[in-house]
CSV table of N, CA and C in Angstrom, one decimal:
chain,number,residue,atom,x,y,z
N,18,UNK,N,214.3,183.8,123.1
N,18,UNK,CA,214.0,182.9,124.2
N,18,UNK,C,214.3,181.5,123.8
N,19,UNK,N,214.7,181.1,124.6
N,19,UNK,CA,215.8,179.8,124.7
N,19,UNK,C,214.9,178.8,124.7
N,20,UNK,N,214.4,177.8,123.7
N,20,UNK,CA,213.5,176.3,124.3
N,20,UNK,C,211.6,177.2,124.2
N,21,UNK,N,211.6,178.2,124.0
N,21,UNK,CA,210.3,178.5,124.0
N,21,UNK,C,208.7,177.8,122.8
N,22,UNK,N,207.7,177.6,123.4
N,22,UNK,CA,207.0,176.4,122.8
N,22,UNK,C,205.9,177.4,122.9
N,23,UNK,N,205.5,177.7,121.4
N,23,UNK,CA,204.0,178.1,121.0
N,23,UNK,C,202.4,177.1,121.3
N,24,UNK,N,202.0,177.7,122.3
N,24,UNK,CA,200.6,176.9,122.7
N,24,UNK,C,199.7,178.0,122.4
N,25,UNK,N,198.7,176.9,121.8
N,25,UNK,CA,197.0,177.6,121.3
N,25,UNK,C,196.6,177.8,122.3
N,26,UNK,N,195.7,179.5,122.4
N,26,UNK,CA,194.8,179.5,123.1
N,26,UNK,C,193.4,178.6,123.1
N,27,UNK,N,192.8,178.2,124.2
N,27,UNK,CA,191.5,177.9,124.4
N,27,UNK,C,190.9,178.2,123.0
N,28,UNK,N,190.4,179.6,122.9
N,28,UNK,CA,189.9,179.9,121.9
N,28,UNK,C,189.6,180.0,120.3
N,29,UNK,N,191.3,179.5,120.5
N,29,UNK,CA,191.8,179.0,118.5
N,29,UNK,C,191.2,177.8,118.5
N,30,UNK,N,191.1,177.0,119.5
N,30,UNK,CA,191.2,175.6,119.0
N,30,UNK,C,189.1,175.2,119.3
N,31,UNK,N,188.5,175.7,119.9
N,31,UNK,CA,187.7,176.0,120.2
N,31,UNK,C,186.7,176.6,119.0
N,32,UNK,N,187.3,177.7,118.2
N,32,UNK,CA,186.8,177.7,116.6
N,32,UNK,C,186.5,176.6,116.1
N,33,UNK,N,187.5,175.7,116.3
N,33,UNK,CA,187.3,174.8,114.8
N,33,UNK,C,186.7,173.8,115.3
N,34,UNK,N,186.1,173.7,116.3
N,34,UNK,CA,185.1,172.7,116.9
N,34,UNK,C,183.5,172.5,116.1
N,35,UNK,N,183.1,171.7,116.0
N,35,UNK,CA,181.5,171.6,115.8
N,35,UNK,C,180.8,170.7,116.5
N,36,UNK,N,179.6,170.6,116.7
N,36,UNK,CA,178.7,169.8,117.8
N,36,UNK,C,178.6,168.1,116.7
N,37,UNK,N,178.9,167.0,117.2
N,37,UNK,CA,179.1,165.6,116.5
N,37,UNK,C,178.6,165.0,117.2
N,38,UNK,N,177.3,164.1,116.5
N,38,UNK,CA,176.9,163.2,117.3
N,38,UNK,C,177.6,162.1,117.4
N,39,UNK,N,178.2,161.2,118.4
N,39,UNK,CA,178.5,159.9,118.7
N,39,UNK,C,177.5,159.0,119.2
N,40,UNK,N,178.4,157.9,119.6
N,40,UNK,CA,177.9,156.7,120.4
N,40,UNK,C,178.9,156.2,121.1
N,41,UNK,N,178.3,156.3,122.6
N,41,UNK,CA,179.4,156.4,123.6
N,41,UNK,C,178.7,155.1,124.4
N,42,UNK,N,180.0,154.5,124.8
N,42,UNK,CA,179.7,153.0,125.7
N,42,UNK,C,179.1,153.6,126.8
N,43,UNK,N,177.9,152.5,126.8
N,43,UNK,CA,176.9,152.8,128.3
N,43,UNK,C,178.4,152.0,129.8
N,44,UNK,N,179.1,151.6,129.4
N,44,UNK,CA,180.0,150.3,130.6
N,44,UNK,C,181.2,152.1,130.9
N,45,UNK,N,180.5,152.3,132.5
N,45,UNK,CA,181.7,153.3,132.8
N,45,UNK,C,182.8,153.2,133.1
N,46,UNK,N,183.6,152.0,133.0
N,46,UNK,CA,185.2,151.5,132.9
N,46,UNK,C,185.3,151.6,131.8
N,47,UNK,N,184.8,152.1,130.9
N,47,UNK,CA,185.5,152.0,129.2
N,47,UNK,C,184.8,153.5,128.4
N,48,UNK,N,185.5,153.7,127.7
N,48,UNK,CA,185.9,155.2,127.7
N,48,UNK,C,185.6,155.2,126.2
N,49,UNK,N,185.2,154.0,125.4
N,49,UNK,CA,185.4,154.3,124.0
N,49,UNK,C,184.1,154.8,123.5
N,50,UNK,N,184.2,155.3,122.6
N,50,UNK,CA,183.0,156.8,121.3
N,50,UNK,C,183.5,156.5,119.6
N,51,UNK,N,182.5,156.2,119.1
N,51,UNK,CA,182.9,156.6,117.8
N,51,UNK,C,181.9,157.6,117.1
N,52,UNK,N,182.2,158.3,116.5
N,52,UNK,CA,181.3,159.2,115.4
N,52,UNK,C,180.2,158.5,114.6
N,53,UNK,N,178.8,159.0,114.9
N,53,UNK,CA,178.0,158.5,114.0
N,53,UNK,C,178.3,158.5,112.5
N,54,UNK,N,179.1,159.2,111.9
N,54,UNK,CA,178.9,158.6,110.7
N,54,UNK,C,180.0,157.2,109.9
N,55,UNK,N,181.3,157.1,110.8
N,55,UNK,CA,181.7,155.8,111.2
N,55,UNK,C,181.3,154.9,112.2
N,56,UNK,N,180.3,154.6,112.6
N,56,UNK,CA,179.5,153.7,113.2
N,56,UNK,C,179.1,152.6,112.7
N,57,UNK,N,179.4,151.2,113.1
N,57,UNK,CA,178.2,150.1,112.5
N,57,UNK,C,176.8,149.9,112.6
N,58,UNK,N,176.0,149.5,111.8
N,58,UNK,CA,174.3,149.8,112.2
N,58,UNK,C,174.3,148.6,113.3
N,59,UNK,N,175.2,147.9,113.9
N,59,UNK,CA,174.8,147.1,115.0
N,59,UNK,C,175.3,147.9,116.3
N,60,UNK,N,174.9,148.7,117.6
N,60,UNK,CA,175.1,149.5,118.1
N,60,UNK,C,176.1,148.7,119.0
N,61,UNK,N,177.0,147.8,118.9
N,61,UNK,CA,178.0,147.5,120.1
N,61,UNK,C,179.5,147.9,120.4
N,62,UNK,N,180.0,148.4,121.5
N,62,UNK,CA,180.7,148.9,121.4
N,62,UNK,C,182.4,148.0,121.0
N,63,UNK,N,183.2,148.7,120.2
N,63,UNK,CA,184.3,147.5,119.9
N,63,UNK,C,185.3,147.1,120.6
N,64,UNK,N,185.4,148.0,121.9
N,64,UNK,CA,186.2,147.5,122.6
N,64,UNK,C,185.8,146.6,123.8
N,65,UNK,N,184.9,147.0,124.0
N,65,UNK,CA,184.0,146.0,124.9
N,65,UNK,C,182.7,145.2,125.1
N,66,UNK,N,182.1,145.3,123.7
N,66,UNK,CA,180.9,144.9,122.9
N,66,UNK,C,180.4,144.9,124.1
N,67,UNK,N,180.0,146.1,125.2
N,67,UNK,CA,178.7,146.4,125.6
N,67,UNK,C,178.0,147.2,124.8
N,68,UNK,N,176.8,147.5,125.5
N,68,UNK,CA,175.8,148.5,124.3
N,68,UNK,C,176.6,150.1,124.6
N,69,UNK,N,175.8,150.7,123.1
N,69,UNK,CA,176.2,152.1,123.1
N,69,UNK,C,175.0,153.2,123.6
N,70,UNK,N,174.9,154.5,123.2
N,70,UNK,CA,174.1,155.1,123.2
N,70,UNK,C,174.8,156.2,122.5
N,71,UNK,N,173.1,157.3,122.3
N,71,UNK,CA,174.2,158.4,121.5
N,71,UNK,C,174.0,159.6,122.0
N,72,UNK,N,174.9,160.6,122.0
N,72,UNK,CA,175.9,161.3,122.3
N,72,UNK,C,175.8,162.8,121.6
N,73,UNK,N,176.3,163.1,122.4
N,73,UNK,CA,176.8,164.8,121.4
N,73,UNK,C,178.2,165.1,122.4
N,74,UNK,N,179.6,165.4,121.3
N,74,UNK,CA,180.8,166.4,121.5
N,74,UNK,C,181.1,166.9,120.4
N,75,UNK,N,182.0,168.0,120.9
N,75,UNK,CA,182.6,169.1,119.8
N,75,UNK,C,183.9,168.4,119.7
N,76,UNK,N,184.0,168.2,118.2
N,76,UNK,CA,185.0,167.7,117.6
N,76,UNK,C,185.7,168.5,116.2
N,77,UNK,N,186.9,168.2,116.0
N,77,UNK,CA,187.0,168.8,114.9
N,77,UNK,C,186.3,168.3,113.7
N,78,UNK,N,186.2,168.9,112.3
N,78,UNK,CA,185.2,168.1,111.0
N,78,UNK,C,186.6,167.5,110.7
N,79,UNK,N,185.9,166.3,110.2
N,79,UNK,CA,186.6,165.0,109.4
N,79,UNK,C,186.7,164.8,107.8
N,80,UNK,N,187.3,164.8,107.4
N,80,UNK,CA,186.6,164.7,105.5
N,80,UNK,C,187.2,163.6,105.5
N,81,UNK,N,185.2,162.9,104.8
N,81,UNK,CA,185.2,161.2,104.6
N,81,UNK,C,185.7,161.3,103.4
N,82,UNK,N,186.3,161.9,102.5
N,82,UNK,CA,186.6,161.5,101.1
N,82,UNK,C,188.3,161.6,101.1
N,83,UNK,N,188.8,160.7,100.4
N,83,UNK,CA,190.3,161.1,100.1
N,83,UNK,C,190.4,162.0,99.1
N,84,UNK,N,191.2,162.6,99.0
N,84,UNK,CA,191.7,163.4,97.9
N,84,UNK,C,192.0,163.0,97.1
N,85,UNK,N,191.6,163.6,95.6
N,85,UNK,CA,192.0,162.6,94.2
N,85,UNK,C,193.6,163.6,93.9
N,86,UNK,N,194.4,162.4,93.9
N,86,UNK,CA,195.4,162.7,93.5
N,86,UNK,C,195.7,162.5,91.9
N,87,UNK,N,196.2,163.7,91.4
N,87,UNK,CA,196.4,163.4,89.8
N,87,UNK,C,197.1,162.3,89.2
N,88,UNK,N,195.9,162.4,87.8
N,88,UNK,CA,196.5,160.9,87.4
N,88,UNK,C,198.3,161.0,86.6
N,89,UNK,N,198.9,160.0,86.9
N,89,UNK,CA,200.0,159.9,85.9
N,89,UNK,C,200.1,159.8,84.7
N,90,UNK,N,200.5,160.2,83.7
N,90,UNK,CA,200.7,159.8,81.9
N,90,UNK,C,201.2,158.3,82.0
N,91,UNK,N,200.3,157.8,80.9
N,91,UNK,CA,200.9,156.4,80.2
N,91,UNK,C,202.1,156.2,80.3
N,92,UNK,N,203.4,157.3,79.7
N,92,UNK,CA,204.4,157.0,79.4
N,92,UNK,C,204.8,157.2,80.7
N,93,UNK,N,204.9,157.1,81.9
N,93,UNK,CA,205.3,157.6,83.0
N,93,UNK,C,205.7,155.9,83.4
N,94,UNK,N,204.5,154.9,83.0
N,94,UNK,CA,204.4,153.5,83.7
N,94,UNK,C,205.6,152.2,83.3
């Protein structure tokens, strides 16, 4: 089939969800959420520095850590 495009079911993508608490702008013209555990401890929101509140959506998991990439040899430098 000519041009054909593989789309997830609902249900694949729906797996890999988990329940994440946020903090969602209380101002209903502004649409912005960030993840409680990237959150500032001053609860304002950054695109519109009105106040936040918090929240629950299913989100995918995030890993806060970078990956250690191997170190190089001395003689490499």
């Amino acid at each position: 089939m000519k041009g054909s495009l593989f789309l997830a079911t609902s249900t694949d993508t729906k797996e890999n969800l988990k329940p994440t608490k946020i903090w969602k702008c209380k101002n209903a013209e502004c649409k912005a959420w960030v993840r409680d555990e990237f959150a500032a401890t001053e609860q304002k929101c950054p695109i519109c520095s009105g106040p936040m509140h918090r929240s629950m959506r299913h989100l995918p998991p995030v890993q806060n850590k970078a990956k250690s990439q191997p170190r190089k040899p001395k003689s490499d430098f």
